[in-house]
PDB file of C-alpha atoms in Angstrom:
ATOM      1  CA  UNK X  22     228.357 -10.964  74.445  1.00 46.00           C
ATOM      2  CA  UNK X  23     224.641 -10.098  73.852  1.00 50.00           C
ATOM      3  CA  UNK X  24     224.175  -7.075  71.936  1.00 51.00           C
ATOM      4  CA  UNK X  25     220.906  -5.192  71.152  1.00 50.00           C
ATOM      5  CA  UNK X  26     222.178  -3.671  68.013  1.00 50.00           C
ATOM      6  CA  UNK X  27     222.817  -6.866  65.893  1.00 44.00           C
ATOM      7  CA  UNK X  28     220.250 -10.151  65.965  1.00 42.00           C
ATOM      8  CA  UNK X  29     222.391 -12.777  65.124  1.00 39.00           C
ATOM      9  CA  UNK X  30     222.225 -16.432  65.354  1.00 36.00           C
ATOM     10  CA  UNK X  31     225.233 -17.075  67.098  1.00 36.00           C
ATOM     11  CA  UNK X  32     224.062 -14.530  69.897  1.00 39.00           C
ATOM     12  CA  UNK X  33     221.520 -15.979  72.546  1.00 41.00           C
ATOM     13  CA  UNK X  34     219.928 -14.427  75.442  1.00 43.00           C
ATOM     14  CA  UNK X  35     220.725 -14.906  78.819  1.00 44.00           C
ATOM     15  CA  UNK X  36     218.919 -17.943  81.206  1.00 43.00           C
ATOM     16  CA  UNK X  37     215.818 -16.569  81.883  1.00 42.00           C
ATOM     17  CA  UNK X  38     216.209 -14.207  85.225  1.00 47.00           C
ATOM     18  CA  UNK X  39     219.904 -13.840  85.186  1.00 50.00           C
ATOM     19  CA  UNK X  40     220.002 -10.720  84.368  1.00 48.00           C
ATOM     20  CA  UNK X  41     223.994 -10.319  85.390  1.00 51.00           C
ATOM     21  CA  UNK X  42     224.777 -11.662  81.885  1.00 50.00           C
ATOM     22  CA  UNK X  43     226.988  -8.975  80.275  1.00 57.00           C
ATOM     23  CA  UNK X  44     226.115  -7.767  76.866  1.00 79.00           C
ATOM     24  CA  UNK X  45     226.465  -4.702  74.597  1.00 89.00           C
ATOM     25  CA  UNK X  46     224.258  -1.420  75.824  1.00 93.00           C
ATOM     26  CA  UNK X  47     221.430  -0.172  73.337  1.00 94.00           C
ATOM     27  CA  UNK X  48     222.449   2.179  70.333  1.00 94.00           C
ATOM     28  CA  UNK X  49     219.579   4.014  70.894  1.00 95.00           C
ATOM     29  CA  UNK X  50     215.822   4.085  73.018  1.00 95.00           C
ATOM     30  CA  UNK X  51     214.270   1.694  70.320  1.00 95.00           C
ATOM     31  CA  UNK X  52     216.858  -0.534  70.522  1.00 94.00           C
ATOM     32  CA  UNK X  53     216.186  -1.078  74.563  1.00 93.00           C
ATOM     33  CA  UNK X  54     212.368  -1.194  73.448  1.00 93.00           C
ATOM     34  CA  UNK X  55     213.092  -4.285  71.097  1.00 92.00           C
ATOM     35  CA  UNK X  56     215.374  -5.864  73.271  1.00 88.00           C
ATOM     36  CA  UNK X  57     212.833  -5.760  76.105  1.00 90.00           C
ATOM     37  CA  UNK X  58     210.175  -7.085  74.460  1.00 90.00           C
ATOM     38  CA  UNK X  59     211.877  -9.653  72.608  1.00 88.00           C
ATOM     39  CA  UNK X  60     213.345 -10.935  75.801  1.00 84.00           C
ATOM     40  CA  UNK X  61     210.390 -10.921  78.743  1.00 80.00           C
ATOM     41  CA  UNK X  62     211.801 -13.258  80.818  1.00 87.00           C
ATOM     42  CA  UNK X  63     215.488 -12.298  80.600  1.00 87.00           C
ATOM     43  CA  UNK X  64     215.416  -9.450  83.380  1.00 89.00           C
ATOM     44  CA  UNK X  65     213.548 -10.013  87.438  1.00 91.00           C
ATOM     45  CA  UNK X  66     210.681  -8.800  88.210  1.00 94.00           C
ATOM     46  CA  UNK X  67     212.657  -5.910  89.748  1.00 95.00           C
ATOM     47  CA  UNK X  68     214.014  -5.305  87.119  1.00 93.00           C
ATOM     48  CA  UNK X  69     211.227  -4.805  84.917  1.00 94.00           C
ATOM     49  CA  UNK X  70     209.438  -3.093  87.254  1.00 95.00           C
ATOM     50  CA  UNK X  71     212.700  -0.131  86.503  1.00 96.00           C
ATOM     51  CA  UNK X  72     212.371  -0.867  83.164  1.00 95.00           C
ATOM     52  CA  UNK X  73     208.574   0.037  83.189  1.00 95.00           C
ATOM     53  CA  UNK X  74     209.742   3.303  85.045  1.00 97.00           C
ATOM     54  CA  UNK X  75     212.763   4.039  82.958  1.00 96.00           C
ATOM     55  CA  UNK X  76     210.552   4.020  79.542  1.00 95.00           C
ATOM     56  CA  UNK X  77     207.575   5.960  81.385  1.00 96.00           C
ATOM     57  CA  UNK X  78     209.947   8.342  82.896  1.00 97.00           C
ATOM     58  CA  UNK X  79     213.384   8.578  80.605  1.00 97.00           C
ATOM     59  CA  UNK X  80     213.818  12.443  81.896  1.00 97.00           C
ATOM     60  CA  UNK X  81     213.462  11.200  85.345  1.00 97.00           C
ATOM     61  CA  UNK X  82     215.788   8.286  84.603  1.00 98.00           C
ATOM     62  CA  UNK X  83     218.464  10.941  82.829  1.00 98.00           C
ATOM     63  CA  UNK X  84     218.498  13.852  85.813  1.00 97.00           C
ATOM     64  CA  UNK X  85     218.279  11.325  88.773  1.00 97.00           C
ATOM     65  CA  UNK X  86     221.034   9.120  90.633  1.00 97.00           C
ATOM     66  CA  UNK X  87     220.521   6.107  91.219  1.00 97.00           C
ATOM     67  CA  UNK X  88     219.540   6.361  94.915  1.00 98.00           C
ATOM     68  CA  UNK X  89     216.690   8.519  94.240  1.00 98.00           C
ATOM     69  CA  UNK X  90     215.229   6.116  91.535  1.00 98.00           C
ATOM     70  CA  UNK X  91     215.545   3.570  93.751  1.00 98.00           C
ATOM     71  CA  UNK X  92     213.691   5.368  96.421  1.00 98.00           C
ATOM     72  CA  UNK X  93     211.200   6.312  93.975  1.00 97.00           C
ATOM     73  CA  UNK X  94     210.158   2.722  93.438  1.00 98.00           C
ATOM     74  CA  UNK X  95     210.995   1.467  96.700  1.00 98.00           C
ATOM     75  CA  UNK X  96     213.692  -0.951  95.480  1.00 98.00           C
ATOM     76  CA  UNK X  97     217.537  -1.129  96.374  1.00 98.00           C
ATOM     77  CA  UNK X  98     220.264   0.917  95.256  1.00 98.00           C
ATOM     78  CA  UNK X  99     221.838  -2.456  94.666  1.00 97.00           C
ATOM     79  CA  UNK X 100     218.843  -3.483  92.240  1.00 97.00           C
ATOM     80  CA  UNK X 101     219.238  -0.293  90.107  1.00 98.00           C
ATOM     81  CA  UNK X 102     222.788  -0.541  89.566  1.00 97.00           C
ATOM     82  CA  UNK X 103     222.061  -4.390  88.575  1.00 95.00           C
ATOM     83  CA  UNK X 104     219.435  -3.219  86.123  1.00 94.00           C
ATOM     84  CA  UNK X 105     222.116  -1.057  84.237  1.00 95.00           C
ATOM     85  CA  UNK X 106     224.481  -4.414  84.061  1.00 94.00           C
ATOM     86  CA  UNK X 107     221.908  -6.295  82.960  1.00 91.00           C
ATOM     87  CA  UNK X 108     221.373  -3.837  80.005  1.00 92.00           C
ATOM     88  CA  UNK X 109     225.178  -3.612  79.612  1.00 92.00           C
ATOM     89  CA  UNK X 110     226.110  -0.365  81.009  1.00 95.00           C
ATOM     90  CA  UNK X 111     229.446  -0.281  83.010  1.00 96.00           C
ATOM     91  CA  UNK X 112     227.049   1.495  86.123  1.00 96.00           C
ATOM     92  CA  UNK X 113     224.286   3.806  86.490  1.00 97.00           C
ATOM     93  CA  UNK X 114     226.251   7.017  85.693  1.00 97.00           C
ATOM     94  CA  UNK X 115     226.826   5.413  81.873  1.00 97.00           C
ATOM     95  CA  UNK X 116     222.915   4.501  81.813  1.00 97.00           C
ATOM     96  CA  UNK X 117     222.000   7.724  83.058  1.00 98.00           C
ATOM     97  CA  UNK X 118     223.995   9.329  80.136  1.00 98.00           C
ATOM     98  CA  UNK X 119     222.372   6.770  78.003  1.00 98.00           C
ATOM     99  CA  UNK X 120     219.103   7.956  78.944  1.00 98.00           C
ATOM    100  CA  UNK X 121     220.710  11.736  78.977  1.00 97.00           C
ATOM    101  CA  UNK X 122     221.398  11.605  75.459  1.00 97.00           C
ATOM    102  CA  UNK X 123     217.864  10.186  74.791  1.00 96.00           C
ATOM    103  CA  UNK X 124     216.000  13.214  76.177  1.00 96.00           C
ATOM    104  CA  UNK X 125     217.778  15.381  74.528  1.00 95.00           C
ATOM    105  CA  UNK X 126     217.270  13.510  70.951  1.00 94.00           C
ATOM    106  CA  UNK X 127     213.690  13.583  71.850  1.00 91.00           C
ATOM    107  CA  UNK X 128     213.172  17.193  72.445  1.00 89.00           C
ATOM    108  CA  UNK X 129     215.035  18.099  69.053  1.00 89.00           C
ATOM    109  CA  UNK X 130     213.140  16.195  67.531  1.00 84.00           C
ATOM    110  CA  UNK X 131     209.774  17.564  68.749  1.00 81.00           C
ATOM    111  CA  UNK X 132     211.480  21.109  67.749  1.00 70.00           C
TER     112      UNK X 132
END
């Protein structure tokens, strides 16, 4: 399984745009930064476009479903719910608490 907590040598990314390859979700919002930006090619052009969104817009990311994100970029509900696989949540619901849990560490921070 991929993982974005550990870089290890036996661990490889995915083929470049198959971004159904299961691995483990982020620990934390810089994890999914590094992850992202060490792998470019890994996730579609969709789903980078959602990623773009996501890390522009985590509140919007943690209070919405996944219909409404999709409507708000004009993309499927299909490709959303892909996007979370790809990053190795279960579904949207466990990337939306993902994202939940985010904000809120955020914010008590900036407190």
């Amino acid at each position: 399984m991929r993982s974005f907590a550990a870089t290890s040598e036996s661990r490889r990314a995915p083929e470049p745009g198959n971004a159904s390859v299961a691995c483990d979700p982020p620990e934390d919002m810089a994890a999914l930064i590094r992850w992202v930006l060490s792998n470019p090619t890994t996730l579609s052009k969709v789903s980078m476009r959602i990623t773009r969104f996501a890390l522009e817009h985590p509140a919007e990311i943690a209070m919405s479903n996944g219909r409404r994100v999709a409507g708000l970029l004009d993309v499927s509900p299909s490709s959303v719910t892909r996007f979370a696989a790809a990053l190795g949540f279960q579904n949207y619901a466990e990337l939306r608490r993902f994202f939940q849990r985010e904000v809120l560490k955020a914010r008590q921070t900036r407190d």
